[in-house]
């Protein structure tokens, strides 16, 4: 076993950063395959907290190679800032971090458009992170986007930016009444040429490198961002991100064929959260939600927005198991539920008088679904220092067994706190 995809099973923020960092110990290469700096992956080491937006969460392990695949959209400004922050912490970047020249870049006008589009949508806004992700992917699909490879070719950058500028100028002017000056364009070209020069030495054909590494039986971790329910095809459209966080995205976004993927592990929160708008069937109300938010520190790692909180939804995780072909889960933040008398699990939805167990395609149907809950007794014990599965309270094992039964996936990791040491490993992940 040498290739493993780490994927979010819910709406993001499941603890992918923590688990990626943990498993990086045994890996040789860690690679991001989609998304951009909308991601916020937290790793806690001692009393220090690191939040990664573009750089893979394995970077804190000296010597490991960290790659950014072509499926990611890179904001050079944000990437350079992240690199700088890590250097200040004494983390070696050069010779370890590489990005694919085919990676599309996020430009300032993408971020402005993201904000303007949201504003225009008014009460129907999506609640994006305003990092320009949607508009950057839109340009990629429209075949007008600018890639890392263009930044290091002066002529190509000027030519492509010229075309984009013309189009964006019209959009800004006609739709939003905003003017874009020629000087702004000249400054932008100059700035991005400079970024190109700064990033040149980090460019590498990620697909070529990974496929060679696979031949050499190197251990590779594919680090997904966001989560299954935010996938543009399979998520709660239109309340999704513009990329493919699902396991299949790992192949598309790195240039590694599906026959080369050995395992998929779903990072799954013991309850559910979502930041931004869109349906969340098991959403809690009032005091209960506030309690979980405070206890679980459920505030966005990228935007600081309070996360909406809900009970564990087995319909959602079952769906993620199917879409990602995953048979293993890492259950995170179980410690957050430790003081509760009663814990609920949603086992199905009631819709139009019928019970449904499969996640519906229609948002309108989903919005009318009423969660059907099973109530379980809480374990009422601090488990944040437990490192052996056997030492967990029996009632917590009942909860874990029930989730395994409902999702038909094995919980191979139980995370009981944000630190590396606060983890119970039930099965060796890399064999
Ligand atoms: P990601 O986007 O999936 O990497 O997740 P985030 O980093 O956005 O959010 C997860 C948050 O939960 C971070 O603050 C982590 O430090 C924290 N965390 C991760 N695992 C655990 C856990 O098992 N227990 C607790 N209490 N916190 C955790
Ligand atoms: P990580 O990797 C949670 C959400 C936004 C919004 C929707 C679209 O940390 O789990 P976008 O800016 O991508 O166009 O916003 O997606 N979103 C996330 N929610 N975790 C994330 O990343 C997210 N990245 C985007 O809140 O609802
Ligand atoms: Mg996050």
CSV table of C-alpha atoms and ligand atoms in Angstrom, one decimal:
chain,number,residue,atom,x,y,z
A,1,UNK,CA,0.0,0.0,0.0
A,2,UNK,CA,1.6,3.3,-1.0
A,3,UNK,CA,-1.1,5.7,-2.1
A,4,UNK,CA,-3.8,7.1,0.2
A,5,UNK,CA,-6.4,9.7,-0.4
A,6,UNK,CA,-7.6,11.8,2.5
A,7,UNK,CA,-11.0,13.2,1.9
A,8,UNK,CA,-13.6,15.2,3.8
A,9,UNK,CA,-16.8,13.2,4.4
A,10,UNK,CA,-19.0,16.1,5.2
A,11,UNK,CA,-19.0,19.9,4.5
A,12,UNK,CA,-15.3,20.5,5.2
A,13,UNK,CA,-13.4,21.2,8.4
A,14,UNK,CA,-13.5,17.6,9.5
A,15,UNK,CA,-9.9,17.7,10.7
A,16,UNK,CA,-8.1,16.8,7.5
A,17,UNK,CA,-5.1,18.9,8.5
A,18,UNK,CA,-4.6,17.1,11.7
A,19,UNK,CA,-4.9,13.7,10.2
A,20,UNK,CA,-2.7,14.6,7.2
A,21,UNK,CA,0.0,15.9,9.5
A,22,UNK,CA,-0.3,12.7,11.6
A,23,UNK,CA,0.0,10.3,8.7
A,24,UNK,CA,2.7,12.4,7.1
A,25,UNK,CA,5.1,10.9,9.6
A,26,UNK,CA,5.0,7.7,7.5
A,27,UNK,CA,4.6,9.2,4.1
A,28,UNK,CA,7.3,10.4,1.6
A,29,UNK,CA,5.1,12.8,-0.4
A,30,UNK,CA,2.0,14.9,0.5
A,31,UNK,CA,0.1,16.5,-2.4
A,32,UNK,CA,-2.9,18.8,-2.6
A,33,UNK,CA,-5.1,18.1,-5.6
A,34,UNK,CA,-7.9,20.8,-5.7
A,35,UNK,CA,-9.3,23.9,-4.1
A,36,UNK,CA,-7.2,26.9,-3.2
A,37,UNK,CA,-6.7,29.2,-0.2
A,38,UNK,CA,-10.4,28.8,0.6
A,39,UNK,CA,-9.1,25.8,2.6
A,40,UNK,CA,-7.9,26.2,6.2
A,41,UNK,CA,-6.2,23.1,7.6
A,42,UNK,CA,-5.2,23.3,11.2
A,43,UNK,CA,-2.2,21.5,12.7
A,44,UNK,CA,-1.4,21.9,16.4
A,45,UNK,CA,2.0,21.1,17.7
A,46,UNK,CA,2.6,21.7,21.3
A,47,UNK,CA,1.2,25.2,22.0
A,48,UNK,CA,1.6,26.3,18.4
A,49,UNK,CA,-1.1,26.3,15.8
A,50,UNK,CA,-0.5,26.3,12.1
A,51,UNK,CA,-3.2,26.9,9.5
A,52,UNK,CA,-2.4,25.8,6.0
A,53,UNK,CA,-4.3,27.3,3.0
A,54,UNK,CA,-2.3,26.1,0.0
A,55,UNK,CA,0.7,24.3,1.4
A,56,UNK,CA,0.1,20.6,2.2
A,57,UNK,CA,-0.2,19.9,5.9
A,58,UNK,CA,2.8,17.6,5.8
A,59,UNK,CA,5.3,20.4,5.5
A,60,UNK,CA,6.1,20.4,9.3
A,61,UNK,CA,7.7,17.0,8.8
A,62,UNK,CA,11.3,17.7,7.8
A,63,UNK,CA,12.4,16.1,4.6
A,64,UNK,CA,9.0,15.2,3.2
A,65,UNK,CA,8.1,16.5,-0.2
A,66,UNK,CA,5.0,18.7,-0.4
A,67,UNK,CA,3.4,19.2,-3.8
A,68,UNK,CA,0.6,21.3,-5.3
A,69,UNK,CA,-1.1,19.5,-8.2
A,70,UNK,CA,-2.6,21.1,-11.3
A,71,UNK,CA,-6.1,20.8,-9.9
A,72,UNK,CA,-5.4,23.5,-7.3
A,73,UNK,CA,-6.0,27.2,-8.0
A,74,UNK,CA,-3.0,29.1,-6.6
A,75,UNK,CA,-3.1,32.7,-5.4
A,76,UNK,CA,0.6,33.6,-5.6
A,77,UNK,CA,0.4,36.3,-3.1
A,78,UNK,CA,-1.2,34.0,-0.5
A,79,UNK,CA,1.3,31.2,-1.3
A,80,UNK,CA,4.3,33.5,-0.9
A,81,UNK,CA,2.9,34.8,2.4
A,82,UNK,CA,2.4,31.2,3.7
A,83,UNK,CA,5.9,30.3,2.6
A,84,UNK,CA,7.3,33.3,4.4
A,85,UNK,CA,5.3,32.6,7.6
A,86,UNK,CA,6.7,29.1,7.7
A,87,UNK,CA,10.3,30.2,7.1
A,88,UNK,CA,9.9,32.5,10.1
A,89,UNK,CA,9.0,29.4,12.1
A,90,UNK,CA,12.2,27.7,10.9
A,91,UNK,CA,10.4,25.4,8.4
A,92,UNK,CA,12.6,24.5,5.4
A,93,UNK,CA,10.7,25.2,2.2
A,94,UNK,CA,13.3,25.1,-0.6
A,95,UNK,CA,13.8,21.7,-2.2
A,96,UNK,CA,10.6,20.4,-0.5
A,97,UNK,CA,7.7,22.4,-1.9
A,98,UNK,CA,6.8,22.1,-5.6
A,99,UNK,CA,3.9,23.2,-7.7
A,100,UNK,CA,2.7,22.1,-11.1
A,101,UNK,CA,3.2,24.6,-14.0
A,102,UNK,CA,-0.3,23.7,-15.2
A,103,UNK,CA,-1.8,25.1,-12.0
A,104,UNK,CA,-4.2,28.0,-12.7
A,105,UNK,CA,-3.7,31.2,-10.8
A,106,UNK,CA,-6.1,33.4,-8.8
A,107,UNK,CA,-5.8,37.1,-9.8
A,108,UNK,CA,-7.1,40.1,-7.8
A,109,UNK,CA,-10.0,40.5,-10.2
A,110,UNK,CA,-11.2,37.0,-9.3
A,111,UNK,CA,-11.4,38.0,-5.7
A,112,UNK,CA,-13.2,41.2,-6.5
A,113,UNK,CA,-15.6,39.3,-8.7
A,114,UNK,CA,-16.2,36.8,-6.0
A,115,UNK,CA,-17.2,39.6,-3.6
A,116,UNK,CA,-19.3,41.5,-6.1
A,117,UNK,CA,-21.2,38.4,-7.2
A,118,UNK,CA,-22.0,37.5,-3.6
A,119,UNK,CA,-23.2,41.0,-3.0
A,120,UNK,CA,-25.4,41.0,-6.1
A,121,UNK,CA,-27.0,37.7,-5.0
A,122,UNK,CA,-28.2,39.5,-1.9
A,123,UNK,CA,-30.1,37.1,0.3
A,124,UNK,CA,-29.4,34.2,-2.1
A,125,UNK,CA,-25.6,34.6,-1.6
A,126,UNK,CA,-23.6,31.3,-1.4
A,127,UNK,CA,-21.5,32.4,1.5
A,128,UNK,CA,-18.2,31.9,-0.2
A,129,UNK,CA,-14.8,32.5,1.4
A,130,UNK,CA,-14.3,35.4,-1.0
A,131,UNK,CA,-10.9,34.1,-2.0
A,132,UNK,CA,-11.7,34.2,-5.8
A,133,UNK,CA,-12.0,30.5,-6.1
A,134,UNK,CA,-15.3,30.3,-8.2
A,135,UNK,CA,-14.2,33.0,-10.7
A,136,UNK,CA,-10.7,31.4,-11.1
A,137,UNK,CA,-12.2,28.0,-11.8
A,138,UNK,CA,-14.7,29.6,-14.1
A,139,UNK,CA,-11.8,31.1,-16.2
A,140,UNK,CA,-10.2,27.7,-16.3
A,141,UNK,CA,-13.3,26.0,-17.6
A,142,UNK,CA,-13.9,28.9,-20.0
A,143,UNK,CA,-10.3,28.3,-21.3
A,144,UNK,CA,-9.2,31.8,-20.6
A,145,UNK,CA,-7.4,31.2,-17.3
A,146,UNK,CA,-3.8,32.0,-16.7
A,147,UNK,CA,-1.5,29.3,-15.4
A,148,UNK,CA,1.7,29.2,-13.4
A,149,UNK,CA,3.6,28.4,-16.6
A,150,UNK,CA,2.4,31.7,-18.1
A,151,UNK,CA,3.8,33.7,-15.2
A,152,UNK,CA,7.3,32.7,-16.1
A,153,UNK,CA,6.8,33.6,-19.8
A,154,UNK,CA,6.6,37.4,-20.1
A,155,UNK,CA,5.0,37.4,-23.6
A,156,UNK,CA,2.4,34.8,-22.8
A,157,UNK,CA,1.4,36.6,-19.6
A,158,UNK,CA,1.0,40.0,-21.2
A,159,UNK,CA,-1.0,38.5,-24.1
A,160,UNK,CA,-3.3,36.4,-21.9
A,161,UNK,CA,-3.8,39.1,-19.3
A,162,UNK,CA,-4.6,41.5,-22.1
A,163,UNK,CA,-7.5,39.3,-23.3
A,164,UNK,CA,-8.7,38.7,-19.8
A,165,UNK,CA,-8.5,42.3,-18.9
A,166,UNK,CA,-10.7,43.3,-21.8
A,167,UNK,CA,-13.3,40.8,-20.9
A,168,UNK,CA,-13.2,41.6,-17.1
A,169,UNK,CA,-13.3,45.4,-17.8
A,170,UNK,CA,-16.5,44.9,-19.7
A,171,UNK,CA,-18.0,42.8,-16.9
A,172,UNK,CA,-16.9,45.2,-14.2
A,173,UNK,CA,-18.2,48.2,-16.0
A,174,UNK,CA,-21.5,46.9,-17.4
A,175,UNK,CA,-22.6,44.7,-14.5
A,176,UNK,CA,-21.1,46.6,-11.6
A,177,UNK,CA,-20.5,50.1,-12.8
A,178,UNK,CA,-16.8,49.9,-11.9
A,179,UNK,CA,-13.9,51.3,-14.0
A,180,UNK,CA,-10.6,49.5,-14.5
A,181,UNK,CA,-7.7,51.7,-15.7
A,182,UNK,CA,-4.9,50.9,-18.1
A,183,UNK,CA,-2.3,51.7,-15.4
A,184,UNK,CA,-3.9,49.0,-13.2
A,185,UNK,CA,-3.4,46.5,-15.9
A,186,UNK,CA,0.3,47.5,-16.4
A,187,UNK,CA,0.9,47.2,-12.7
A,188,UNK,CA,-0.8,43.8,-12.5
A,189,UNK,CA,1.3,42.4,-15.3
A,190,UNK,CA,4.5,43.6,-13.7
A,191,UNK,CA,3.5,42.3,-10.3
A,192,UNK,CA,2.6,38.8,-11.6
A,193,UNK,CA,5.8,38.7,-13.6
A,194,UNK,CA,7.6,39.2,-10.4
A,195,UNK,CA,5.6,36.5,-8.7
A,196,UNK,CA,6.6,34.2,-11.6
A,197,UNK,CA,10.3,34.9,-11.0
A,198,UNK,CA,9.9,34.3,-7.3
A,199,UNK,CA,8.1,31.0,-7.8
A,200,UNK,CA,10.0,29.7,-10.9
A,201,UNK,CA,12.3,27.5,-8.9
A,202,UNK,CA,9.4,25.7,-7.3
A,203,UNK,CA,7.7,24.5,-10.5
A,204,UNK,CA,7.8,20.8,-11.2
A,205,UNK,CA,5.8,18.3,-13.3
A,206,UNK,CA,3.8,16.8,-10.4
A,207,UNK,CA,2.3,14.0,-12.5
A,208,UNK,CA,5.7,12.9,-13.7
A,209,UNK,CA,7.2,13.1,-10.2
A,210,UNK,CA,4.3,11.2,-8.6
A,211,UNK,CA,4.2,8.4,-11.2
A,212,UNK,CA,7.9,7.8,-10.9
A,213,UNK,CA,7.5,7.8,-7.1
A,214,UNK,CA,4.7,5.2,-7.4
A,215,UNK,CA,7.0,3.0,-9.4
A,216,UNK,CA,9.6,3.3,-6.6
A,217,UNK,CA,6.9,2.3,-4.0
A,218,UNK,CA,7.1,5.7,-2.3
A,219,UNK,CA,4.3,6.5,0.2
A,220,UNK,CA,2.0,9.2,-1.1
A,221,UNK,CA,-0.7,11.1,0.7
A,222,UNK,CA,-3.3,13.0,-1.4
A,223,UNK,CA,-4.7,15.7,0.8
A,224,UNK,CA,-8.2,16.7,-0.1
A,225,UNK,CA,-9.6,20.2,0.8
A,226,UNK,CA,-13.2,21.0,1.5
A,227,UNK,CA,-15.5,17.9,1.7
A,228,UNK,CA,-17.7,15.6,-0.3
A,229,UNK,CA,-20.9,17.7,0.1
A,230,UNK,CA,-19.1,20.7,-1.2
A,231,UNK,CA,-18.1,18.9,-4.5
A,232,UNK,CA,-19.4,20.8,-7.5
A,233,UNK,CA,-20.9,17.6,-9.0
A,234,UNK,CA,-21.9,15.6,-6.0
A,235,UNK,CA,-22.4,18.2,-3.3
A,236,UNK,CA,-25.4,20.4,-2.3
A,237,UNK,CA,-25.3,22.4,-5.5
A,238,UNK,CA,-25.3,25.4,-5.9
A,239,UNK,CA,-24.1,25.7,-2.3
A,240,UNK,CA,-20.8,24.1,-3.1
A,241,UNK,CA,-17.2,25.0,-4.0
A,242,UNK,CA,-16.1,25.0,-7.7
A,243,UNK,CA,-13.8,22.0,-7.6
A,244,UNK,CA,-13.7,18.2,-6.9
A,245,UNK,CA,-12.9,17.5,-3.3
A,246,UNK,CA,-14.0,13.9,-3.7
A,247,UNK,CA,-11.4,11.1,-4.0
A,248,UNK,CA,-11.8,11.0,-7.8
A,249,UNK,CA,-10.5,14.6,-7.8
A,250,UNK,CA,-7.1,13.3,-6.6
A,251,UNK,CA,-6.5,11.6,-10.0
A,252,UNK,CA,-7.8,14.6,-12.0
A,253,UNK,CA,-5.9,17.1,-10.0
A,254,UNK,CA,-2.5,15.4,-9.9
A,255,UNK,CA,-2.3,13.4,-13.1
A,256,UNK,CA,-2.2,10.0,-11.4
A,257,UNK,CA,-4.4,7.2,-12.9
A,258,UNK,CA,-7.2,5.6,-10.8
A,259,UNK,CA,-5.5,2.2,-10.9
A,260,UNK,CA,-2.7,3.7,-8.9
A,261,UNK,CA,-4.8,4.7,-5.8
A,262,UNK,CA,-4.7,2.1,-3.1
A,263,UNK,CA,-6.9,3.4,-0.3
A,264,UNK,CA,-9.3,6.2,0.6
A,265,UNK,CA,-9.9,7.4,4.1
A,266,UNK,CA,-12.8,9.6,5.0
A,267,UNK,CA,-12.2,12.2,7.6
A,268,UNK,CA,-15.4,12.4,9.5
A,269,UNK,CA,-16.5,14.7,12.4
A,270,UNK,CA,-18.4,13.0,15.2
A,271,UNK,CA,-21.1,15.6,14.5
A,272,UNK,CA,-21.6,17.8,11.5
A,273,UNK,CA,-20.6,21.4,10.7
A,274,UNK,CA,-20.9,23.7,7.7
A,275,UNK,CA,-19.7,27.2,7.1
A,276,UNK,CA,-21.5,29.3,4.5
A,277,UNK,CA,-25.1,28.8,3.3
A,278,UNK,CA,-27.0,25.8,2.0
A,279,UNK,CA,-28.9,22.9,3.6
A,280,UNK,CA,-27.7,21.2,6.7
A,281,UNK,CA,-30.5,18.7,7.6
A,282,UNK,CA,-29.3,17.9,11.2
A,283,UNK,CA,-28.7,21.6,12.1
A,284,UNK,CA,-29.1,22.1,15.9
A,285,UNK,CA,-30.9,25.0,17.3
A,286,UNK,CA,-30.2,27.6,20.0
A,287,UNK,CA,-28.3,26.6,23.1
A,288,UNK,CA,-27.2,23.2,21.9
A,289,UNK,CA,-25.6,24.6,18.8
A,290,UNK,CA,-23.9,27.3,20.7
A,291,UNK,CA,-22.6,24.7,23.2
A,292,UNK,CA,-21.0,22.6,20.4
A,293,UNK,CA,-19.6,25.7,18.7
A,294,UNK,CA,-17.9,26.9,21.8
A,295,UNK,CA,-16.7,23.4,23.0
A,296,UNK,CA,-15.5,22.4,19.5
A,297,UNK,CA,-14.2,25.9,18.7
A,298,UNK,CA,-16.2,25.8,15.5
A,299,UNK,CA,-15.1,29.0,13.8
A,300,UNK,CA,-13.8,29.0,10.3
A,301,UNK,CA,-10.0,28.6,10.0
A,302,UNK,CA,-9.9,30.8,6.9
A,303,UNK,CA,-12.6,33.4,7.5
A,304,UNK,CA,-13.3,33.2,11.2
A,305,UNK,CA,-17.0,32.8,10.6
A,306,UNK,CA,-19.0,30.8,13.1
A,307,UNK,CA,-19.7,27.3,11.8
A,308,UNK,CA,-23.2,26.0,11.8
A,309,UNK,CA,-23.4,22.8,13.9
A,310,UNK,CA,-25.6,19.7,13.6
A,311,UNK,CA,-25.8,16.1,14.8
A,312,UNK,CA,-24.0,13.2,13.1
A,313,UNK,CA,-25.8,12.5,9.8
A,314,UNK,CA,-25.4,8.9,8.7
A,315,UNK,CA,-27.3,9.6,5.4
A,316,UNK,CA,-24.6,12.1,4.5
A,317,UNK,CA,-21.6,9.9,5.5
A,318,UNK,CA,-23.1,6.9,3.8
A,319,UNK,CA,-23.3,9.0,0.6
A,320,UNK,CA,-19.7,10.0,1.1
A,321,UNK,CA,-18.7,6.4,1.5
A,322,UNK,CA,-20.3,5.6,-1.8
A,323,UNK,CA,-19.1,8.6,-3.8
A,324,UNK,CA,-15.5,8.2,-2.6
A,325,UNK,CA,-15.3,4.4,-2.5
A,326,UNK,CA,-14.0,4.7,1.0
A,327,UNK,CA,-14.2,1.9,3.5
A,328,UNK,CA,-12.3,3.5,6.3
A,329,UNK,CA,-13.0,6.5,8.4
A,330,UNK,CA,-11.1,8.7,10.8
A,331,UNK,CA,-13.6,9.9,13.4
A,332,UNK,CA,-12.6,13.3,14.8
A,333,UNK,CA,-13.7,15.6,17.6
A,334,UNK,CA,-15.4,12.9,19.5
A,335,UNK,CA,-14.1,14.6,22.7
A,336,UNK,CA,-16.4,17.5,22.0
A,337,UNK,CA,-19.4,15.3,22.8
A,338,UNK,CA,-18.0,13.9,26.1
A,339,UNK,CA,-20.1,15.9,28.5
A,340,UNK,CA,-23.5,15.4,26.9
A,341,UNK,CA,-26.2,13.3,28.6
A,342,UNK,CA,-27.7,12.3,25.3
A,343,UNK,CA,-26.3,12.2,21.7
A,344,UNK,CA,-28.3,11.9,18.6
A,345,UNK,CA,-27.5,10.2,15.3
A,346,UNK,CA,-29.6,10.8,12.2
A,347,UNK,CA,-30.2,7.4,10.6
A,348,UNK,CA,-32.5,8.4,7.7
A,349,UNK,CA,-34.8,11.2,6.5
A,350,UNK,CA,-38.5,11.4,6.4
A,351,UNK,CA,-39.8,12.9,3.2
A,352,UNK,CA,-43.4,13.1,2.0
A,353,UNK,CA,-44.4,10.5,4.7
A,354,UNK,CA,-41.7,8.0,3.5
A,355,UNK,CA,-38.3,7.1,5.0
A,356,UNK,CA,-35.4,7.7,2.7
A,357,UNK,CA,-31.8,6.6,3.3
A,358,UNK,CA,-30.2,7.9,0.1
A,359,UNK,CA,-29.1,11.5,-0.1
A,360,UNK,CA,-31.4,13.3,-2.6
A,361,UNK,CA,-30.2,15.1,-5.7
A,362,UNK,CA,-32.8,17.9,-5.4
A,363,UNK,CA,-32.1,20.7,-3.0
A,364,UNK,CA,-35.8,21.4,-2.7
A,365,UNK,CA,-36.3,17.8,-1.6
A,366,UNK,CA,-33.4,17.9,0.8
A,367,UNK,CA,-34.8,21.1,2.3
A,368,UNK,CA,-38.1,19.3,3.1
A,369,UNK,CA,-36.3,16.3,4.6
A,370,UNK,CA,-36.9,15.8,8.3
A,371,UNK,CA,-34.0,13.9,10.0
A,372,UNK,CA,-35.0,10.7,11.8
A,373,UNK,CA,-32.9,10.4,15.0
A,374,UNK,CA,-31.7,7.6,17.2
A,375,UNK,CA,-30.9,8.8,20.7
A,376,UNK,CA,-27.9,7.3,22.6
A,377,UNK,CA,-26.7,7.7,26.1
A,378,UNK,CA,-23.5,9.9,26.5
A,379,UNK,CA,-20.3,8.5,28.1
A,380,UNK,CA,-19.8,11.5,30.3
A,381,UNK,CA,-16.0,11.0,30.7
A,382,UNK,CA,-13.0,13.1,29.7
A,383,UNK,CA,-11.4,11.0,26.9
A,384,UNK,CA,-9.0,13.6,25.6
A,385,UNK,CA,-5.9,11.8,27.0
A,386,UNK,CA,-6.9,8.2,26.0
A,387,UNK,CA,-4.5,6.6,23.6
A,388,UNK,CA,-5.8,3.0,23.6
A,389,UNK,CA,-9.1,2.0,22.1
A,390,UNK,CA,-9.7,-0.5,24.9
A,391,UNK,CA,-9.6,2.3,27.5
A,392,UNK,CA,-12.5,4.3,25.9
A,393,UNK,CA,-15.7,4.2,27.9
A,394,UNK,CA,-18.0,1.4,26.9
A,395,UNK,CA,-20.8,3.8,25.9
A,396,UNK,CA,-18.5,5.6,23.5
A,397,UNK,CA,-17.6,2.3,21.9
A,398,UNK,CA,-21.4,1.7,21.4
A,399,UNK,CA,-21.5,5.1,19.6
A,400,UNK,CA,-18.5,4.2,17.4
A,401,UNK,CA,-19.9,0.7,16.6
A,402,UNK,CA,-23.2,2.2,15.6
A,403,UNK,CA,-21.5,4.6,13.2
A,404,UNK,CA,-19.6,1.8,11.7
A,405,UNK,CA,-22.8,-0.3,11.4
A,406,UNK,CA,-24.7,2.6,9.7
A,407,UNK,CA,-21.9,3.6,7.3
A,408,UNK,CA,-20.5,0.1,6.7
A,409,UNK,CA,-17.0,1.7,7.0
A,410,UNK,CA,-14.4,0.8,9.6
A,411,UNK,CA,-13.3,3.6,12.0
A,412,UNK,CA,-9.5,3.1,11.9
A,413,UNK,CA,-8.6,6.4,13.7
A,414,UNK,CA,-10.3,8.0,16.6
A,415,UNK,CA,-9.2,11.6,17.2
A,416,UNK,CA,-9.8,12.9,20.8
A,417,UNK,CA,-8.2,16.3,20.6
A,418,UNK,CA,-6.3,18.6,18.2
A,419,UNK,CA,-2.8,17.4,19.0
A,420,UNK,CA,-0.9,14.6,17.4
A,421,UNK,CA,-0.7,12.7,20.6
A,422,UNK,CA,-4.5,12.9,21.0
A,423,UNK,CA,-5.2,10.1,18.6
A,424,UNK,CA,-6.1,6.4,18.8
A,425,UNK,CA,-4.9,4.4,15.8
A,426,UNK,CA,-6.8,1.1,15.4
A,427,UNK,CA,-5.2,0.0,12.2
A,428,UNK,CA,-1.9,0.6,10.5
A,429,UNK,CA,-2.7,2.9,7.7
A,430,UNK,CA,0.4,2.4,5.4
A,431,UNK,CA,1.2,-1.2,5.1
B,1,LIG,P1,-9.8,20.8,8.1
B,1,LIG,O1,-10.2,21.9,7.2
B,1,LIG,O2,-10.5,19.5,7.8
B,1,LIG,O3,-8.3,20.5,8.2
B,1,LIG,O4,-10.3,21.2,9.6
B,1,LIG,P2,-10.0,22.6,10.3
B,1,LIG,O5,-8.6,22.7,10.7
B,1,LIG,O6,-10.6,23.7,9.5
B,1,LIG,O7,-11.0,22.4,11.6
B,1,LIG,C1,-10.8,21.4,12.5
B,1,LIG,C2,-10.5,22.0,13.9
B,1,LIG,O8,-10.7,21.0,14.9
B,1,LIG,C3,-9.2,22.6,14.1
B,1,LIG,O9,-9.2,23.7,14.9
B,1,LIG,C4,-8.4,21.4,14.7
B,1,LIG,O10,-7.3,21.8,15.5
B,1,LIG,C5,-9.5,20.8,15.5
B,1,LIG,N1,-9.4,19.4,15.7
B,1,LIG,C6,-9.0,18.4,14.9
B,1,LIG,N2,-9.2,17.2,15.4
B,1,LIG,C7,-9.8,17.4,16.7
B,1,LIG,C8,-10.2,16.5,17.7
B,1,LIG,O11,-10.2,15.3,17.6
B,1,LIG,N3,-10.7,17.1,18.8
B,1,LIG,C9,-10.8,18.5,18.9
B,1,LIG,N4,-11.3,19.0,20.1
B,1,LIG,N5,-10.4,19.3,18.0
B,1,LIG,C10,-9.9,18.8,16.9
B,2,LIG,P1,-11.4,23.1,4.3
B,2,LIG,O1,-10.4,22.5,3.3
B,2,LIG,C1,-15.5,24.5,4.9
B,2,LIG,C2,-17.3,26.6,1.6
B,2,LIG,C3,-17.6,28.1,1.8
B,2,LIG,C4,-18.9,28.2,1.0
B,2,LIG,C5,-18.6,27.3,-0.2
B,2,LIG,C6,-18.1,28.0,-1.4
B,2,LIG,O2,-10.8,23.9,5.4
B,2,LIG,O3,-12.3,22.0,4.8
B,2,LIG,P2,-15.7,29.0,-2.1
B,2,LIG,O4,-15.0,30.1,-1.4
B,2,LIG,O5,-15.0,27.7,-2.1
B,2,LIG,O6,-16.3,29.4,-3.4
B,2,LIG,O7,-17.0,28.8,-1.1
B,2,LIG,O8,-17.6,26.4,0.3
B,2,LIG,N1,-15.9,26.3,1.9
B,2,LIG,C7,-15.5,25.6,2.9
B,2,LIG,N2,-16.2,25.2,4.0
B,2,LIG,N3,-14.2,24.1,4.8
B,2,LIG,C8,-13.5,24.5,3.7
B,2,LIG,O9,-12.2,24.1,3.4
B,2,LIG,C9,-14.2,25.3,2.7
B,2,LIG,N4,-13.8,25.9,1.5
B,2,LIG,C10,-14.9,26.4,1.0
B,2,LIG,O10,-17.9,28.4,3.1
B,2,LIG,O11,-20.0,27.7,1.7
B,3,LIG,MG1,-10.8,23.9,7.4
